[in-house]
Amino acid sequence: MEGHASRTQQTLPVAVQEKHQPKAELLTRTLQSALEQRASDIHIEPADNAYRIRLRIDGVLHPLPDVSPDAGVALTARLKVLGNLDIAEHRLPQDGQFTVELAGNAVSFRIATLACRGGEKVVLRLLQQVNQALDVNTLGMQPSQLVDFAHALQQPQGLVLVTGPTGSGKTVTLYSALQMLNTADINICSVEDPVEIPIAGLNQTQIHSRAGLTFQGVLRALLRQDPDVIMIGEIRDGETAEIAIKAAQTGHLVLSTLHTNSTCETLVRLQQMGVARWMLSSALTLVKPSVWYANFARIVAGSKGSPSIFQTMYGRRRCPTGRHPVVYIATTVFMVARPYLKFCL
């Protein structure tokens, strides 16, 4: 974790420039508000005669006060500068990443822009506090689930998938697994879009589609780098899935994510991508679905401990007294034994 934490010692850009007060203060206030309320995303979008700012908290967008068009344009321009984007490009979508210091903490954001009616829409994804520890023991899994998860990570080969909707904690789960495997006697390589959390000891490659550096191309190159563990940021198409499964069948432990809502949907999605059933049954080691649930108003946690299974599955109600930190509850379906996989197929 030394390299992971050392980034906090670097000189980081501030979110605002003093000479642009007071408009530039808006960026710091917005980022700080998102951090304090544990938002996963920040939406900045042009509307009629204003710019609308919203925070996605527990899966729901919550509005902040609108700002003037001039302030919205200035906010967008500053974010593009921080993300090393082309500030003069307003028609094509752009993606980037930046790290700033907020309240003494180094915090990373991913930025994506898109032209729409009235201007450019910007979405920021809060990636991770740079000095936040990555530990599988803090992911909220039950002891039996943690044992299954750790057992899958100790296998010499196979495919481990972390699935779930956007903002469900897939990235943190994946990086925590990599940190657990990160030892001097293992060669870990990753292909990501973008590199969300830099970790010392990992060979992390960021794709660049416009330059011809794609998931498929990098994966083929990684197989010639003598890897023990390969991490793929996301399986997006059939070709990437096929390469990942073939790598998992030839002596590599492959970790990746997939945007599905359940274990069964994961199998269906892979088959829809063109992956043969026999390849799935021979390569797939574990599917770990994950989901963020709203905190149950501290009602259960304050008196009776964990929510009941009925509340977990059907009671996704939100806290009536305010926005509390979410509780991470992993779904209980773990697919580990290969015979069970074959039965499901």
Coordinates of C-alpha atoms in Angstrom, one line a residue:
M1 CA 0.0 0.0 0.0
E2 CA 3.0 2.3 0.2
G3 CA 2.8 3.3 -3.5
H4 CA -0.9 3.6 -3.2
A5 CA -0.6 6.1 -0.4
S6 CA 2.4 7.9 -1.7
R7 CA 0.4 9.7 -4.2
T8 CA -1.1 11.8 -1.4
Q9 CA 2.4 13.2 -0.9
Q10 CA 2.6 14.6 -4.4
T11 CA 1.6 18.2 -5.2
L12 CA -1.9 18.0 -6.4
P13 CA -3.8 20.7 -8.3
V14 CA -6.3 22.7 -6.4
A15 CA -9.9 22.5 -7.7
V16 CA -10.1 26.3 -8.2
Q17 CA -7.9 29.2 -9.1
E18 CA -8.1 32.1 -6.8
K19 CA -8.0 34.7 -9.6
H20 CA -11.3 33.4 -10.9
Q21 CA -13.3 34.0 -7.6
P22 CA -16.2 33.7 -7.0
K23 CA -17.3 31.5 -9.9
A24 CA -14.4 29.0 -9.4
E25 CA -15.5 28.5 -5.8
L26 CA -18.5 26.7 -7.2
L27 CA -16.3 23.8 -8.2
T28 CA -14.8 23.3 -4.8
R29 CA -18.2 23.5 -3.1
T30 CA -19.7 21.0 -5.6
L31 CA -16.9 18.5 -5.2
Q32 CA -16.8 18.9 -1.5
S33 CA -20.6 18.4 -1.2
A34 CA -20.4 15.3 -3.3
L35 CA -17.6 13.9 -1.1
E36 CA -19.5 14.7 2.1
Q37 CA -22.7 13.2 0.9
R38 CA -21.0 10.1 -0.5
A39 CA -22.2 10.7 -4.0
S40 CA -21.1 8.4 -6.7
D41 CA -21.6 10.8 -9.6
I42 CA -21.9 14.6 -10.3
H43 CA -24.0 15.7 -13.3
I44 CA -23.5 19.2 -14.7
E45 CA -25.8 19.8 -17.6
P46 CA -27.1 22.8 -19.6
A47 CA -30.8 23.7 -19.2
D48 CA -32.9 26.6 -20.3
N49 CA -31.2 29.8 -19.1
A50 CA -29.2 27.9 -16.4
Y51 CA -26.9 25.0 -15.7
R52 CA -28.3 22.2 -13.6
I53 CA -26.1 20.3 -11.0
R54 CA -27.2 17.0 -9.5
L55 CA -25.6 14.4 -7.3
R56 CA -26.3 10.7 -7.5
I57 CA -26.6 9.4 -4.0
D58 CA -27.7 5.9 -3.3
G59 CA -28.7 5.5 -6.9
V60 CA -31.0 8.6 -7.0
L61 CA -30.2 12.0 -8.4
H62 CA -30.5 14.9 -5.9
P63 CA -30.5 18.5 -7.3
L64 CA -28.2 21.2 -6.1
P65 CA -29.1 24.9 -6.8
D66 CA -28.9 25.8 -10.5
V67 CA -26.2 28.2 -11.6
S68 CA -26.0 30.8 -14.3
P69 CA -24.9 29.9 -17.9
D70 CA -21.7 31.8 -17.4
A71 CA -20.9 30.0 -14.2
G72 CA -21.8 26.7 -15.9
V73 CA -19.5 27.3 -18.8
A74 CA -16.6 28.4 -16.5
L75 CA -17.2 25.3 -14.4
T76 CA -17.0 23.0 -17.4
A77 CA -13.9 24.7 -18.7
R78 CA -12.1 24.3 -15.4
L79 CA -13.0 20.6 -15.2
K80 CA -11.7 20.1 -18.8
V81 CA -8.4 21.7 -17.8
L82 CA -8.1 19.5 -14.7
G83 CA -8.9 16.4 -16.8
N84 CA -6.3 17.3 -19.5
L85 CA -9.1 17.6 -22.1
D86 CA -9.2 19.8 -25.2
I87 CA -10.8 22.9 -23.9
A88 CA -11.6 24.1 -27.5
E89 CA -13.4 20.9 -28.4
H90 CA -17.1 21.2 -27.8
R91 CA -18.6 18.8 -30.3
L92 CA -16.8 15.5 -29.7
P93 CA -17.1 13.5 -26.4
Q94 CA -14.0 13.4 -24.3
D95 CA -12.9 11.4 -21.3
G96 CA -10.3 12.0 -18.7
Q97 CA -9.3 11.8 -15.1
F98 CA -7.9 14.1 -12.4
T99 CA -7.0 14.1 -8.7
V100 CA -7.5 17.1 -6.5
E101 CA -7.1 17.8 -2.8
L102 CA -10.3 18.3 -0.9
A103 CA -10.3 18.9 2.9
G104 CA -6.8 17.5 3.1
N105 CA -7.6 14.3 1.2
A106 CA -6.5 13.4 -2.3
V107 CA -9.6 12.4 -4.3
S108 CA -9.8 11.1 -7.9
F109 CA -12.5 11.8 -10.4
R110 CA -13.3 10.5 -13.8
I111 CA -14.7 13.1 -16.2
A112 CA -16.8 12.5 -19.4
T113 CA -18.2 15.3 -21.6
L114 CA -20.9 15.1 -24.2
A115 CA -22.3 17.8 -26.5
C116 CA -26.0 18.3 -26.1
R117 CA -28.6 21.0 -26.7
G118 CA -27.5 24.2 -25.1
G119 CA -23.9 23.2 -24.4
E120 CA -21.7 20.4 -23.0
K121 CA -22.9 18.0 -20.3
V122 CA -20.3 16.8 -17.9
V123 CA -20.5 13.8 -15.6
L124 CA -17.9 13.2 -12.9
R125 CA -17.5 9.8 -11.3
L126 CA -16.0 9.8 -7.8
L127 CA -13.4 7.1 -8.1
Q128 CA -11.7 6.7 -4.8
Q129 CA -9.9 8.7 -2.2
V130 CA -6.3 8.0 -3.0
N131 CA -5.3 7.3 0.6
Q132 CA -8.3 5.0 1.2
A133 CA -7.3 1.5 2.1
L134 CA -8.2 -1.4 -0.2
D135 CA -9.1 -4.4 1.8
V136 CA -11.5 -7.3 1.0
N137 CA -12.4 -7.5 4.7
T138 CA -14.1 -4.1 4.5
L139 CA -16.4 -5.0 1.6
G140 CA -19.3 -6.2 3.8
M141 CA -19.3 -9.8 2.7
Q142 CA -20.4 -12.5 5.1
P143 CA -17.6 -14.7 6.5
S144 CA -18.6 -17.7 4.3
Q145 CA -18.7 -15.4 1.2
L146 CA -15.3 -14.0 2.1
V147 CA -13.9 -17.5 2.3
D148 CA -15.3 -18.4 -1.1
F149 CA -14.0 -15.2 -2.6
A150 CA -10.5 -15.6 -1.2
H151 CA -10.4 -19.3 -2.3
A152 CA -11.2 -18.3 -5.9
L153 CA -8.5 -15.7 -5.8
Q154 CA -6.0 -18.3 -4.7
Q155 CA -6.6 -20.5 -7.7
P156 CA -3.8 -20.7 -10.3
Q157 CA -6.2 -20.1 -13.2
G158 CA -9.9 -19.3 -13.9
L159 CA -12.2 -16.4 -14.4
V160 CA -13.6 -14.4 -11.5
L161 CA -16.3 -11.9 -12.4
V162 CA -17.7 -9.1 -10.2
T163 CA -21.1 -8.1 -11.5
G164 CA -23.7 -5.5 -10.7
P165 CA -25.2 -2.2 -11.9
T166 CA -23.4 1.1 -12.2
G167 CA -22.2 2.4 -8.8
S168 CA -22.6 -1.0 -7.0
G169 CA -19.0 -1.2 -5.8
K170 CA -17.5 -3.4 -8.6
T171 CA -14.4 -1.3 -9.0
V172 CA -13.5 -1.2 -5.3
T173 CA -14.1 -4.9 -5.0
L174 CA -11.9 -5.7 -7.9
Y175 CA -9.0 -3.4 -6.7
S176 CA -9.3 -4.8 -3.2
A177 CA -8.9 -8.3 -4.7
L178 CA -5.8 -7.1 -6.6
Q179 CA -4.3 -5.6 -3.5
M180 CA -4.8 -8.9 -1.8
L181 CA -2.9 -10.7 -4.6
N182 CA -0.2 -7.9 -4.9
T183 CA 3.0 -9.7 -3.8
A184 CA 6.5 -9.6 -5.2
D185 CA 6.3 -13.2 -6.5
I186 CA 3.3 -12.5 -8.8
N187 CA 3.1 -10.6 -12.1
I188 CA -0.2 -8.7 -12.2
C189 CA -1.2 -6.9 -15.4
S190 CA -4.3 -4.9 -16.0
V191 CA -6.0 -3.2 -18.9
E192 CA -8.4 -0.5 -17.9
D193 CA -10.4 2.4 -19.2
P194 CA -9.2 4.5 -17.4
V195 CA -6.8 3.4 -14.7
E196 CA -9.0 4.4 -11.8
I197 CA -6.8 3.6 -8.8
P198 CA -3.0 3.5 -9.3
I199 CA -1.4 0.7 -7.2
A200 CA 2.3 0.2 -6.8
G201 CA 3.4 -3.3 -8.0
L202 CA 0.8 -3.6 -10.7
N203 CA 1.4 -3.1 -14.4
Q204 CA -1.6 -1.0 -15.3
T205 CA -2.3 -0.1 -19.0
Q206 CA -4.9 2.4 -20.0
I207 CA -6.6 1.9 -23.4
H208 CA -6.8 4.7 -25.9
S209 CA -9.3 3.7 -28.6
R210 CA -8.6 6.7 -30.8
A211 CA -4.9 5.8 -30.9
G212 CA -5.8 2.2 -31.7
L213 CA -5.0 0.9 -28.2
T214 CA -8.1 -1.3 -27.5
F215 CA -9.0 -3.9 -24.9
Q216 CA -8.5 -6.7 -27.4
G217 CA -5.1 -5.4 -28.6
V218 CA -3.8 -4.9 -25.1
L219 CA -5.0 -8.3 -23.9
R220 CA -3.2 -10.1 -26.7
A221 CA -0.1 -8.2 -25.8
L222 CA -0.5 -9.0 -22.1
L223 CA -0.6 -12.7 -22.8
R224 CA 3.0 -12.3 -24.0
Q225 CA 4.1 -10.5 -20.8
D226 CA 4.2 -13.7 -18.7
P227 CA 1.3 -12.6 -16.4
D228 CA 0.1 -14.6 -13.4
V229 CA -3.0 -12.4 -12.9
I230 CA -4.8 -10.4 -15.5
M231 CA -7.4 -7.8 -14.6
I232 CA -9.8 -6.5 -17.3
G233 CA -11.6 -3.4 -16.3
E234 CA -14.8 -4.5 -18.0
I235 CA -15.9 -7.1 -20.4
R236 CA -17.8 -5.2 -23.0
D237 CA -18.0 -7.4 -26.1
G238 CA -17.7 -11.0 -27.3
E239 CA -14.1 -10.7 -28.5
T240 CA -12.9 -9.4 -25.1
A241 CA -14.9 -12.2 -23.4
E242 CA -13.4 -14.8 -25.6
I243 CA -9.9 -13.7 -25.0
A244 CA -10.5 -13.5 -21.2
I245 CA -11.9 -17.0 -21.1
K246 CA -9.1 -18.4 -23.2
A247 CA -6.6 -16.8 -20.9
A248 CA -8.4 -18.3 -17.9
Q249 CA -8.1 -21.7 -19.5
T250 CA -4.3 -21.4 -20.1
G251 CA -2.8 -20.9 -16.7
H252 CA -3.9 -17.3 -15.9
L253 CA -6.2 -16.0 -13.2
V254 CA -8.4 -13.4 -14.8
L255 CA -10.5 -10.9 -12.9
S256 CA -13.1 -8.6 -14.5
T257 CA -16.5 -6.9 -14.2
L258 CA -19.7 -7.2 -16.1
H259 CA -22.8 -5.0 -16.0
T260 CA -25.4 -7.5 -15.1
N261 CA -27.9 -7.5 -12.2
S262 CA -27.6 -11.2 -11.1
T263 CA -25.6 -14.3 -11.4
C264 CA -28.0 -15.9 -13.9
E265 CA -28.0 -12.8 -16.0
T266 CA -24.2 -13.0 -16.1
L267 CA -24.3 -16.4 -17.7
V268 CA -27.0 -15.4 -20.2
R269 CA -25.0 -12.2 -21.1
L270 CA -21.8 -14.1 -21.8
Q271 CA -23.7 -16.6 -24.0
Q272 CA -25.3 -13.7 -25.8
M273 CA -21.8 -12.4 -26.5
G274 CA -21.1 -15.7 -28.3
V275 CA -19.2 -17.5 -25.5
A276 CA -19.8 -21.3 -25.8
R277 CA -21.3 -23.1 -22.8
W278 CA -18.4 -25.5 -22.6
M279 CA -16.0 -22.6 -22.4
L280 CA -18.0 -21.1 -19.5
S281 CA -18.1 -24.3 -17.6
S282 CA -14.4 -24.9 -17.9
A283 CA -13.1 -21.4 -17.2
L284 CA -15.6 -19.6 -14.9
T285 CA -14.6 -20.0 -11.3
L286 CA -16.7 -17.5 -9.4
V287 CA -19.4 -14.9 -10.1
K288 CA -19.8 -12.3 -7.3
P289 CA -22.8 -10.1 -7.7
S290 CA -22.8 -6.9 -5.7
V291 CA -25.3 -4.1 -5.0
W292 CA -25.5 -1.0 -2.9
Y293 CA -28.6 -0.7 -0.8
A294 CA -29.7 2.4 1.0
N295 CA -29.1 2.4 4.7
F296 CA -32.3 1.3 6.5
A297 CA -32.6 4.5 8.5
R298 CA -30.3 3.0 11.1
I299 CA -33.5 1.4 12.5
V300 CA -32.3 -2.1 12.2
A301 CA -28.6 -1.4 12.6
G302 CA -29.3 0.5 15.8
S303 CA -31.1 -2.2 17.6
K304 CA -31.3 -5.6 15.9
G305 CA -28.1 -5.6 13.8
S306 CA -28.2 -6.5 10.2
P307 CA -31.4 -6.1 8.1
S308 CA -33.5 -9.2 7.6
I309 CA -33.3 -11.1 4.3
F310 CA -36.8 -9.8 3.5
Q311 CA -35.8 -6.2 4.1
T312 CA -32.6 -6.9 2.1
M313 CA -34.5 -8.2 -1.0
Y314 CA -37.7 -6.2 -0.9
G315 CA -37.3 -3.3 1.4
R316 CA -35.1 -0.9 -0.5
R317 CA -36.6 2.1 1.3
R318 CA -34.5 5.1 2.1
C319 CA -33.7 6.9 5.3
P320 CA -36.5 9.3 6.2
T321 CA -34.2 11.4 8.5
G322 CA -31.5 12.2 6.0
R323 CA -28.8 10.8 3.7
H324 CA -26.8 8.3 5.7
P325 CA -23.8 6.3 4.3
V326 CA -25.0 3.3 2.4
V327 CA -24.6 -0.2 3.6
Y328 CA -22.8 -2.6 1.3
I329 CA -24.7 -5.9 1.1
A330 CA -23.5 -8.5 -1.3
T331 CA -26.1 -10.8 -2.8
T332 CA -25.9 -14.3 -1.4
V333 CA -25.6 -16.2 -4.7
F334 CA -22.0 -17.3 -5.1
M335 CA -21.2 -19.7 -7.9
V336 CA -18.1 -21.6 -7.0
A337 CA -18.4 -25.4 -7.8
R338 CA -18.0 -26.2 -11.4
P339 CA -20.6 -29.0 -11.3
Y340 CA -23.1 -26.3 -10.2
L341 CA -22.1 -24.2 -13.1
K342 CA -22.6 -27.0 -15.5
F343 CA -26.0 -27.7 -14.0
C344 CA -27.0 -24.1 -14.4
L345 CA -25.9 -24.1 -18.0

